[in-house]
Coordinates of C-alpha atoms in Angstrom, one line a residue:
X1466 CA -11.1 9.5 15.8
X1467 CA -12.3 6.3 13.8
X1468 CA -11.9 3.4 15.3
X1469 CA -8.2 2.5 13.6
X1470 CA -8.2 -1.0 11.2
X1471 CA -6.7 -3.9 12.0
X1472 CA -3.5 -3.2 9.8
X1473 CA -3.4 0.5 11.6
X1474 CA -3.2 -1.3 14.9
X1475 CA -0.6 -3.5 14.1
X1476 CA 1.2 -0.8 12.3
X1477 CA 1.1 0.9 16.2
X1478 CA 1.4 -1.8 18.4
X1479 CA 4.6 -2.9 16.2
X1480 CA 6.4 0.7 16.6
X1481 CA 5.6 0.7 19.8
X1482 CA 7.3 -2.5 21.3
X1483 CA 10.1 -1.5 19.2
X1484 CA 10.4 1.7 21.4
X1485 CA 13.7 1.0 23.0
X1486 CA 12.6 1.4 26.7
X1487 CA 9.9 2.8 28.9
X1488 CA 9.3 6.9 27.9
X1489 CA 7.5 9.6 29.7
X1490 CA 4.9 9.8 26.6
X1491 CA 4.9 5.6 26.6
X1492 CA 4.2 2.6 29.7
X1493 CA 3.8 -0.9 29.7
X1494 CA 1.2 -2.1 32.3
X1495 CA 0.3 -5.9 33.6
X1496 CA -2.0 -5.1 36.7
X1497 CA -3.5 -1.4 35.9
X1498 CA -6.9 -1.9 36.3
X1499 CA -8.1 0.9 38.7
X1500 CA -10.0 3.8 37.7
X1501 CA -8.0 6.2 39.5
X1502 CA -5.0 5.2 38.6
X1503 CA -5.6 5.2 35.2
X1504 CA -7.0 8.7 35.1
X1505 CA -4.0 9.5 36.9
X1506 CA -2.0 8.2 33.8
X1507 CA -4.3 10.1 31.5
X1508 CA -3.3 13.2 33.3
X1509 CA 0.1 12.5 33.2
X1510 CA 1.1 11.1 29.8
X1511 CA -1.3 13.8 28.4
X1512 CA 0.9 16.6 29.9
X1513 CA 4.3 14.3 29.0
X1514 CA 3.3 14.1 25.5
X1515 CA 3.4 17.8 24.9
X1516 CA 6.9 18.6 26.9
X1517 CA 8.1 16.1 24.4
X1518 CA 6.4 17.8 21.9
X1519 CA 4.3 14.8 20.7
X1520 CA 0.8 14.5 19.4
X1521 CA 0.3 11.8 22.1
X1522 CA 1.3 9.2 24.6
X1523 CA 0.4 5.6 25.3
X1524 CA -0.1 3.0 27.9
X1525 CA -0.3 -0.7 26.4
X1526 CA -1.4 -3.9 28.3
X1527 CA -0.5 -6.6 28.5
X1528 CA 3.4 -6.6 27.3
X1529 CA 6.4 -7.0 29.7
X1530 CA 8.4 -4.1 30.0
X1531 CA 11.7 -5.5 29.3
X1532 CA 11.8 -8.1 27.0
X1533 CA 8.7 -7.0 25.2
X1534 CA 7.1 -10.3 25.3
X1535 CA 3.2 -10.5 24.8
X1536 CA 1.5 -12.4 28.0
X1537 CA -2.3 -10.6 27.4
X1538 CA -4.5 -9.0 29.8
X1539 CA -8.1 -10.3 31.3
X1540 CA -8.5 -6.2 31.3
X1541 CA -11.3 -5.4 29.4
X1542 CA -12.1 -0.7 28.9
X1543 CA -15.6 -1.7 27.8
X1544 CA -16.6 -4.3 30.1
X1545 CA -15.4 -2.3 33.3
X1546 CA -17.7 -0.3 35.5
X1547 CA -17.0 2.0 38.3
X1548 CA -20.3 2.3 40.4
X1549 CA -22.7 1.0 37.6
X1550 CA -20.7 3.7 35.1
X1551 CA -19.0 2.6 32.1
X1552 CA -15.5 3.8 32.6
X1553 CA -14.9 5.4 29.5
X1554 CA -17.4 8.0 30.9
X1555 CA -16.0 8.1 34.3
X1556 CA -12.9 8.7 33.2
X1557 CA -13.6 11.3 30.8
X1558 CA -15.2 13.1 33.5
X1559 CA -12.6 12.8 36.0
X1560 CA -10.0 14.1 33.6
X1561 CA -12.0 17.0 32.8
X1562 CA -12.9 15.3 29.1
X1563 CA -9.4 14.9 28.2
X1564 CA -9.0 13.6 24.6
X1565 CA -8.4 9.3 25.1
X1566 CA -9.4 5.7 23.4
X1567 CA -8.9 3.0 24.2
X1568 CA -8.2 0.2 21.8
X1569 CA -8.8 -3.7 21.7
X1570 CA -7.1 -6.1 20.0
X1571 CA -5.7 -9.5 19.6
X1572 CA -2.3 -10.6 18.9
X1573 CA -1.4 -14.7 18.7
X1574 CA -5.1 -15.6 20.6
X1575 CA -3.6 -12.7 23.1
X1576 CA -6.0 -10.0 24.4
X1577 CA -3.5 -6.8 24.6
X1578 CA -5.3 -2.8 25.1
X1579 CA -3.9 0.6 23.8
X1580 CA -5.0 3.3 25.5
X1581 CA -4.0 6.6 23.5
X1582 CA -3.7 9.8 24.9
X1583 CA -4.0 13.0 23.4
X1584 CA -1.2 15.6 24.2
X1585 CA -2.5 18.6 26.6
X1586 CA -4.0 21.9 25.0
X1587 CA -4.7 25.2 25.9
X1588 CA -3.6 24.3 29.9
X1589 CA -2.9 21.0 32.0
X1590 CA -4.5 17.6 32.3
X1591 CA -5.8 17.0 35.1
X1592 CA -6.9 14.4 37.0
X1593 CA -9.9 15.2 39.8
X1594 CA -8.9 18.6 39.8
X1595 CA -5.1 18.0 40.1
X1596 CA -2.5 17.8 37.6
X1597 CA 0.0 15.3 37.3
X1598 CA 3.2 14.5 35.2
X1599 CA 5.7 11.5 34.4
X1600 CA 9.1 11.6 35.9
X1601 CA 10.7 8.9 34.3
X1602 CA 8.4 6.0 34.6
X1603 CA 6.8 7.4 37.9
X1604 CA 3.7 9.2 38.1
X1605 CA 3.5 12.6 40.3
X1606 CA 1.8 15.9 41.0
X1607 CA 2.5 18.7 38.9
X1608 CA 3.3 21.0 41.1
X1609 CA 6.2 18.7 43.0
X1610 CA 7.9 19.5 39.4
X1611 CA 8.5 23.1 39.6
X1612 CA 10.7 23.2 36.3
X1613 CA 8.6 20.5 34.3
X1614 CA 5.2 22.9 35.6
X1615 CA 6.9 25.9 34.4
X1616 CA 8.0 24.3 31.1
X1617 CA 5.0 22.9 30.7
X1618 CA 2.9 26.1 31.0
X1619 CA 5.3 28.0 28.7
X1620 CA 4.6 25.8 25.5
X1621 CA 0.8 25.7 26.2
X1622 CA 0.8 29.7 26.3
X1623 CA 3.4 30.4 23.7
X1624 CA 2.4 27.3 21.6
X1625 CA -1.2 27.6 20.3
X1626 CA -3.9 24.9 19.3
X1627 CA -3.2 25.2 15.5
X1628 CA 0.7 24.3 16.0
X1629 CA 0.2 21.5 17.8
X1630 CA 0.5 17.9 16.2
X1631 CA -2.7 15.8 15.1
X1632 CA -0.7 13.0 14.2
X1633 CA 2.7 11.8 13.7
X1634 CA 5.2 9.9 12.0
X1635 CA 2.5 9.7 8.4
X1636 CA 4.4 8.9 5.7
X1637 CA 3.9 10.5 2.4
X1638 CA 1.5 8.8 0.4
X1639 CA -1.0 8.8 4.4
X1640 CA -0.1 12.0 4.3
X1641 CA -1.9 12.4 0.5
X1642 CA -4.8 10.3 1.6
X1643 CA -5.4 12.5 5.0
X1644 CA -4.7 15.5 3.7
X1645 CA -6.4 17.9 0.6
X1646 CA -3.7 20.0 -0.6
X1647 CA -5.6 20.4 -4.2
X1648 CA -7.7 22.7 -2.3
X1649 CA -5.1 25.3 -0.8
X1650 CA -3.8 25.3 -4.4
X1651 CA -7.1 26.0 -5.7
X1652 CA -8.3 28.3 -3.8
X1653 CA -5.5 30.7 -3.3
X1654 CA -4.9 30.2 -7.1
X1655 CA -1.1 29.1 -6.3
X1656 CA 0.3 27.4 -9.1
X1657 CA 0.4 23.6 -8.0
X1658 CA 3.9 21.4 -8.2
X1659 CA 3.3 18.2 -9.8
X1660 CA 5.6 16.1 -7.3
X1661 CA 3.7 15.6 -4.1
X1662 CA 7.0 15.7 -2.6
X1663 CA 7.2 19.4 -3.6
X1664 CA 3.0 20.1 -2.1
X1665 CA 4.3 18.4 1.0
X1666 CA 7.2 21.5 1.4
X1667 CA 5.1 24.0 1.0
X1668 CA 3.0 22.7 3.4
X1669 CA 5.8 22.7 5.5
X1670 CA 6.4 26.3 4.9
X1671 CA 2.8 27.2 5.8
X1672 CA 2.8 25.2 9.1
X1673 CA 0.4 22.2 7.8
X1674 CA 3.2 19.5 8.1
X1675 CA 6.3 18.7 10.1
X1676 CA 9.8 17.4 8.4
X1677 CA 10.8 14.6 10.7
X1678 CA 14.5 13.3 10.5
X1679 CA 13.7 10.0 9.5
X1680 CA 11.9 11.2 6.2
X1681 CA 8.2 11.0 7.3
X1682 CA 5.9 13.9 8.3
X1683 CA 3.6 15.4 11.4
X1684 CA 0.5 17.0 10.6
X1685 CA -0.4 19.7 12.9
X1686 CA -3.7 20.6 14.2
X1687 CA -4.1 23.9 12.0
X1688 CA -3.2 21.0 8.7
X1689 CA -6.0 18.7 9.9
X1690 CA -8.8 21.7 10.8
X1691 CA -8.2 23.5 7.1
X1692 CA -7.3 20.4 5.0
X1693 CA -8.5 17.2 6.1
X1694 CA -10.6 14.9 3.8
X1695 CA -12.2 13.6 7.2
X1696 CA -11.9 15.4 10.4
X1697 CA -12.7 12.4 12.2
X1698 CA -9.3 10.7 11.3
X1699 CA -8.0 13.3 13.7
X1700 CA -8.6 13.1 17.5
X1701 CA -7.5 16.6 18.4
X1702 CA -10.1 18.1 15.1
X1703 CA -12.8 15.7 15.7
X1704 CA -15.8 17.7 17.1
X1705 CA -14.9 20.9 15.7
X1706 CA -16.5 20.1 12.6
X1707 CA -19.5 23.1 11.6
X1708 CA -23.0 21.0 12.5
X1709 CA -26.0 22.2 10.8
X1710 CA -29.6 21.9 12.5
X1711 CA -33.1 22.9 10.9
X1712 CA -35.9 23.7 12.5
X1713 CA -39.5 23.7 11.7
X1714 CA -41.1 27.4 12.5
X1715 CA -39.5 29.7 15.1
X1716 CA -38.5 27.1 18.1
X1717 CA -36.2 24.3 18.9
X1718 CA -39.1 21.5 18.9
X1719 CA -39.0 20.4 15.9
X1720 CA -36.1 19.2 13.7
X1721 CA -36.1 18.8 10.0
X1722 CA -32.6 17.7 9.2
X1723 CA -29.2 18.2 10.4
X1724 CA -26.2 18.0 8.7
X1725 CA -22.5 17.6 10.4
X1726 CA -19.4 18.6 8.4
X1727 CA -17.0 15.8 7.6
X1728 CA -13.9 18.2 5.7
X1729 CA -11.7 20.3 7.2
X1730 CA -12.8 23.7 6.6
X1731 CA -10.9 24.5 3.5
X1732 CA -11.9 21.8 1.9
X1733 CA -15.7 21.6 3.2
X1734 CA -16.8 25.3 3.0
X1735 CA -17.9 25.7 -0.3
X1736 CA -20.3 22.9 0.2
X1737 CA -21.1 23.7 3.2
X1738 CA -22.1 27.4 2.2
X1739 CA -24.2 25.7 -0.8
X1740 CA -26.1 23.1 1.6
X1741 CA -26.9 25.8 3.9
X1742 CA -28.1 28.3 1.4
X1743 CA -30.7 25.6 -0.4
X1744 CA -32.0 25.8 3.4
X1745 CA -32.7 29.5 3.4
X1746 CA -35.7 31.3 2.2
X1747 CA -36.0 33.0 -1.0
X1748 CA -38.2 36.1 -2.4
X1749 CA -39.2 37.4 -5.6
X1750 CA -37.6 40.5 -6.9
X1751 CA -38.1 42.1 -10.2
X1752 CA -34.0 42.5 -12.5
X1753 CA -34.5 44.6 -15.6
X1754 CA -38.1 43.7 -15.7
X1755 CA -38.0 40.1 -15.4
X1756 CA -39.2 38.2 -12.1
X1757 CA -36.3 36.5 -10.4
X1758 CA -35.7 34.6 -6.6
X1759 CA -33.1 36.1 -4.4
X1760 CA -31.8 34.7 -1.1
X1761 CA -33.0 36.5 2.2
X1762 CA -29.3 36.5 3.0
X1763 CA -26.7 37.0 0.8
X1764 CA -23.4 34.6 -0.4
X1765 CA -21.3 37.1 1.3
X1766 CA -23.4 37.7 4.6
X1767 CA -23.5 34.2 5.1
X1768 CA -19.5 33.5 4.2
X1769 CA -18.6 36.4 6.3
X1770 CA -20.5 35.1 9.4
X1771 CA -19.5 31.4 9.1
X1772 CA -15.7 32.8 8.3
X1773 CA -16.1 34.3 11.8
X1774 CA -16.9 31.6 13.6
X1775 CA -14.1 29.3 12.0
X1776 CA -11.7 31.9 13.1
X1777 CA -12.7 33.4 15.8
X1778 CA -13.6 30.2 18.1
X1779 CA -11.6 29.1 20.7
X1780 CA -9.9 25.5 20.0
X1781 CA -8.9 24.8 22.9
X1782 CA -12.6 24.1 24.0
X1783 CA -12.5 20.5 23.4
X1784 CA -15.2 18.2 21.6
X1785 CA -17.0 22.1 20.4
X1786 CA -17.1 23.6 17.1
X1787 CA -19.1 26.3 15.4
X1788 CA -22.8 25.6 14.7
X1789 CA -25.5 27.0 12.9
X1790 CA -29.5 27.2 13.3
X1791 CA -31.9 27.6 10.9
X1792 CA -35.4 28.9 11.6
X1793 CA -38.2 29.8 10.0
X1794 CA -37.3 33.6 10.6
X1795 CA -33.5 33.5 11.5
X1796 CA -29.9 32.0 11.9
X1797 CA -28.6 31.5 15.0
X1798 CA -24.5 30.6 14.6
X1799 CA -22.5 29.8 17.6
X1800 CA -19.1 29.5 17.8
X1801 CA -17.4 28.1 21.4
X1802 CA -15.2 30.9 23.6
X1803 CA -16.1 34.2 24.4
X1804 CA -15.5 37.0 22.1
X1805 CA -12.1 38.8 22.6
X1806 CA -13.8 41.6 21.8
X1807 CA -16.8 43.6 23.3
X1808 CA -20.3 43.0 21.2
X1809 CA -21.1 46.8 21.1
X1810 CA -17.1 47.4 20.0
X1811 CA -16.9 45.0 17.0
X1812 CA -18.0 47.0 14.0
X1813 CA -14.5 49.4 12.9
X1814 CA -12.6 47.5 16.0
X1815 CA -8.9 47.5 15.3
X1816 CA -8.4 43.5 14.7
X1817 CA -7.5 41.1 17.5
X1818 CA -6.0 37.9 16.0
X1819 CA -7.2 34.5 18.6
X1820 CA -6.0 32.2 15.6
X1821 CA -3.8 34.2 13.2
X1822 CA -2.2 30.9 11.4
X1823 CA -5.9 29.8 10.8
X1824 CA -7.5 33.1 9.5
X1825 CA -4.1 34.3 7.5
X1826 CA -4.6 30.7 5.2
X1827 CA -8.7 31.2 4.8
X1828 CA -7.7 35.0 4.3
X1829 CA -4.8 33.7 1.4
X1830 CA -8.0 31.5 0.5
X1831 CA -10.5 33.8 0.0
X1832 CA -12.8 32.4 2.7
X1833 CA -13.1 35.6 4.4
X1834 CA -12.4 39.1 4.3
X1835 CA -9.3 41.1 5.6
X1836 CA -8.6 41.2 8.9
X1837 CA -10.4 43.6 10.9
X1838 CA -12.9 44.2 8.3
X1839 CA -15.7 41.1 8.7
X1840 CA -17.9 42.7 11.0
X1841 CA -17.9 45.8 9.2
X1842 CA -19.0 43.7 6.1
X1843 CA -21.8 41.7 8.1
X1844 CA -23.2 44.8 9.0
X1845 CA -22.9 46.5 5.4
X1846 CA -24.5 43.2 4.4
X1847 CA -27.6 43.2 6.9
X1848 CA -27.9 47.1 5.7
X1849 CA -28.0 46.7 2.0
X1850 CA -30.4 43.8 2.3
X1851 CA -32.9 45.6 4.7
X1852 CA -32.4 43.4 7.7
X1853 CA -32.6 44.1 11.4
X1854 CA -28.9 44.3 12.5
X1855 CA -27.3 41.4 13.9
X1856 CA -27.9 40.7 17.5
X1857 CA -24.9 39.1 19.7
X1858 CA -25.2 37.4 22.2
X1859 CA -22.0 36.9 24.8
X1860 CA -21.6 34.2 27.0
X1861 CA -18.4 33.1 29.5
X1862 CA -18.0 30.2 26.9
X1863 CA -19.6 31.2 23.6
X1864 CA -20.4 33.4 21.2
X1865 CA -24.0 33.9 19.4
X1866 CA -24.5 35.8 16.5
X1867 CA -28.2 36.1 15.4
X1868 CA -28.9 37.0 11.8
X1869 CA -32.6 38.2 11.4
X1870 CA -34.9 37.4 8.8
X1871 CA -36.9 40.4 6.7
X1872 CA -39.4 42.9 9.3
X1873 CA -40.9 46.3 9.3
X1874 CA -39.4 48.5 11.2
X1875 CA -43.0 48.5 13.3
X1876 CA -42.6 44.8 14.3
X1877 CA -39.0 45.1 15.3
X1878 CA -38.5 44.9 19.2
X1879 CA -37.7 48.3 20.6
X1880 CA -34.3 47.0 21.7
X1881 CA -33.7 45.6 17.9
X1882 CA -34.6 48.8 16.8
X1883 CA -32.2 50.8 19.1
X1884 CA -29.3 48.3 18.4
X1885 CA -29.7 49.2 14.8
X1886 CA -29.3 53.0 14.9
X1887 CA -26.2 52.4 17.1
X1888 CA -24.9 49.5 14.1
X1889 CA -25.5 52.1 11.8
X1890 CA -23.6 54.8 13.5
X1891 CA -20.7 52.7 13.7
X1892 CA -20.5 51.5 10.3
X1893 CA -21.1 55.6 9.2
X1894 CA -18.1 56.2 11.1
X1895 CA -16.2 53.3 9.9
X1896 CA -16.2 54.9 6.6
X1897 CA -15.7 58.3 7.7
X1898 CA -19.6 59.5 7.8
X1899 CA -21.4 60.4 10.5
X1900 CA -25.6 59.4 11.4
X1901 CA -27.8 61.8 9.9
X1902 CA -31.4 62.0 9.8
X1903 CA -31.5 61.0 6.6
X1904 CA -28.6 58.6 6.5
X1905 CA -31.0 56.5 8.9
X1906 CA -34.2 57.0 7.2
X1907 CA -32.2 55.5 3.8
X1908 CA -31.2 52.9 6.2
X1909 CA -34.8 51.6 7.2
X1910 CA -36.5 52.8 3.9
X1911 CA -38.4 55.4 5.9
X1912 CA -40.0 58.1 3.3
X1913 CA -38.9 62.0 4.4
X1914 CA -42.2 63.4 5.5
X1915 CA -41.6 60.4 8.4
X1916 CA -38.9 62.1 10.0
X1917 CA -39.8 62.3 13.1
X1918 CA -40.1 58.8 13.6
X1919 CA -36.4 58.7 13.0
X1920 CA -36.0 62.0 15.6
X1921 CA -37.5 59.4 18.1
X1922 CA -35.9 56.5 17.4
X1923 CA -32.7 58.8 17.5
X1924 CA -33.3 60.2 21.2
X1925 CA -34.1 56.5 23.0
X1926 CA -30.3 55.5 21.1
X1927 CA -29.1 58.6 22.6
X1928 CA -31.0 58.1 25.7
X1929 CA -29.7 54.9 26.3
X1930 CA -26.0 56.1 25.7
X1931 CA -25.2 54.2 22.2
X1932 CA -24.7 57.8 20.5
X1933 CA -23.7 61.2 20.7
X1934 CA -24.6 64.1 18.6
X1935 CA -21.4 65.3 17.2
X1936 CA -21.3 69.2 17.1
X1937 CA -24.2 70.7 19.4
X1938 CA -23.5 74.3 17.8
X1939 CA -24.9 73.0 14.7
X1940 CA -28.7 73.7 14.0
X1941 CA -31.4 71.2 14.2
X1942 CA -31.7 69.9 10.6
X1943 CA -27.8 69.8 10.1
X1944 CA -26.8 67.7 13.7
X1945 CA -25.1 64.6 13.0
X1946 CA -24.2 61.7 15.6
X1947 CA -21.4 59.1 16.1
X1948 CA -21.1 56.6 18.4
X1949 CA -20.5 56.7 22.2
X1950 CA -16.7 55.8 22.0
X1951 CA -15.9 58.2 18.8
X1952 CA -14.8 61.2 20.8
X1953 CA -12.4 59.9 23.3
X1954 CA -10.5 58.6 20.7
X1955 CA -10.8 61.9 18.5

């Protein structure tokens, strides 16, 4: 989040002295100036905030509790240490890099400090491996609060990332300067109400906004990831922006440039689909006669496998968002969480929905295909334009899809080549087809007196258990082959 102007501040320090006493999501401190206790706070408020199903919770020093008088505080966030380490750090570290700022400020030659808190996501706060929860104005464990714990681990699994709030209590018109509605309207060519007022309720009905009683509005997280003219403005949204990095040649050594997204991803994807394309090489191909470029990877190879990693990350890895590599003779996109789905299993997989709120608006957007079907378009993609089929790469906590640049067959790594004939054998059976011989000679431009390369490069996929011949009754020059999981389920 930006640091927040001095009339944001005020605006904030204002409502919250006017809260009418002490909350579970809000505390008033004189003397909290130890590193564990605050962390403890962290933890605490942090879970608070979303029982109470706000966007986040505060502490505030130096104010007196009950007559909300200012006195100021010598407390200083950025001139504390703990052991030689600047406490921000430390406490980020001891709270498992919960989402937090601190804020300074003065008021009347007063020094006063807001520390904001982010609500929990995905599971507890915690605080040095424990975590804790407000009762009242006290601070316990968790796990002393059976029904608060329970609670509390009910909303973070029923209630996912995209629900919860970025920010709230914006009136309209912030709401109009955070937010980019133009581009929902746009590109899911819905006709467009004149009367912001009218925008804002649809927004509502698609689960961008939040009607509050007192006429202003919350913006969820799934309102501040698609729609927001800076994803900075939002805590909870800040580093899952899409971050660009070239390289120069094949390794990490050397960058060229690198580019971070600043718009939500409705809003940024079309210029973030153009920047990365005037990064990509191009080659000569001949169009009714005449000699024209054409990208190595295609507009909808590249929208497909960005549109995937929007989607299919996991947002409740905090500070991580999807990023892309460029090299000389690849793209490398990584997107944070492990893949609900096996690697070898995601060509004609029946689809599994991580974020459905997210992927049904780029869907109603035209960001990405229909559900289910990307994959089998990357790889229809990475066929029709002659490349090696993607390789994936699975890890506990991410996901790495490599895209690879234009080779012979001949200089393709045997494993490349292997993983190609089993691609291929999915998407055949993904649109009712089977491998063939021939199917797979079309597929790596192999002429038909070359055959038996094809025969060989069929028997090590068969060999290594990626296929099956289909019918072994059938003679030699009419056997066909699916993949290894096509029969059990007929």
């Amino acid at each position: 989040m930006n640091t927040p102007s001095d009339e944001e501040v005020g605006e904030l320090f204002a409502a919250l002295v006017a809260t009418p006493a002490e909350t579970e999501w809000l505390e008033f401190k004189d003397s909290l100036n130890e590193p564990e206790r605050i962390a403890r706070y962290i933890s605490a408020i942090s879970n608070a905030a979303t029982l109470l199903n706000r966007s986040a919770g505060y502490v505030v020093w130096d104010v007196e509790d009950v007559t909300r008088r200012v006195i100021g505080t010598r407390f200083s966030p950025r001139k504390t240490k703990v052991g030689g380490q600047e406490l921000e750090l430390w406490l980020s570290r001891a709270t498992g890099a919960a989402s937090f700022m601190f804020i300074e400020f003065q008021i009347d030659g007063a020094h006063l400090v807001i520390l904001r808190i982010d609500a929990a996501s995905g599971r507890p706060t915690e605080c040095n491996g424990k975590p804790y929860i407000r009762v009242g104005s006290a601070v316990t464990e968790l796990k002393m609060e059976k029904n608060k714990e329970g609670r509390l681990w009910d909303i973070l699994r029923n209630r996912g990332f995209e629900e919860a709030l970025a920010m709230e209590g914006a009136t309209g018109d912030q709401v109009e300067k955070l937010l980019d509605l133009d581009a929902y309207f746009a590109r899911s060519r819905s006709p467009k109400p004149a009367d912001f007022t009218e925008q804002l309720e649809i927004a509502s009905r698609l689960a961008l906004v939040e009607s509050r009683d007192d006429g202003r509005w919350n913006i969820t997280n799934l309102g501040a990831l698609l729609f927001a003219r800076d994803l900075s403005s939002f805590t909870s949204v800040t580093g899952k922006s899409v971050r660009v990095v070239q390289y120069e040649g094949t390794t990490r050594a050397q960058v060229i440039r690198r580019q971070e997204g600043a718009k939500g991803y409705g809003v940024g994807f079309t210029g973030l689909l153009a920047w990365l394309k005037a990064l990509l090489p191009a080659r000569e191909v001949y169009v009714n006669g005449e000699r024209t470029e054409q990208l190595v990877y295609s507009d909808l190879l590249l929208r497909e496998v960005l549109a995937n990693a929007m989607v299919h990350q996991d947002l409740t890895v905090r500070g991580a968002g999807p990023r892309v590599e460029v090299f000389g003779d690849r793209i490398e996109v990584t997107n944070p969480g492990a893949s609900l789905v096996a690697a070898d299993r995601l060509i004609n997989h029946p689809p599994i929905a991580r974020n459905a709120m997210l992927s049904n608006l780029m869907l109603q957007m035209r960001l990405c295909e229909n559900h289910g079907t990307g994959w089998d378009r990357i790889a229809m993609e990475t066929e029709a334009a002659g490349l090696p089929s993607p390789v994936i790469h699975m890890d506990d906590d991410a996901m790495r899809v490599t895209i690879l640049g234009p080779r012979k067959l001949t200089s393709m790594r045997q494993e490349d080549q292997t993983w190609a004939v089993y691609a291929h054998a999915c998407l055949q059976y993904a649109n009712h087809q089977h491998l063939t011989n021939g199917s797979l000679r079309a597929r790596f431009g192999i002429a038909t007196q070359n055959s038996s390369q094809v025969s060989r490069l069929i028997s090590t996929a068969m060999g290594d258990g990626l296929i099956e011949l289909f019918d072994d009754t059938v003679g030699t020059k009419s056997r066909s082959y699916v993949p290894y999981w096509a029969k059990s389920i007929g």
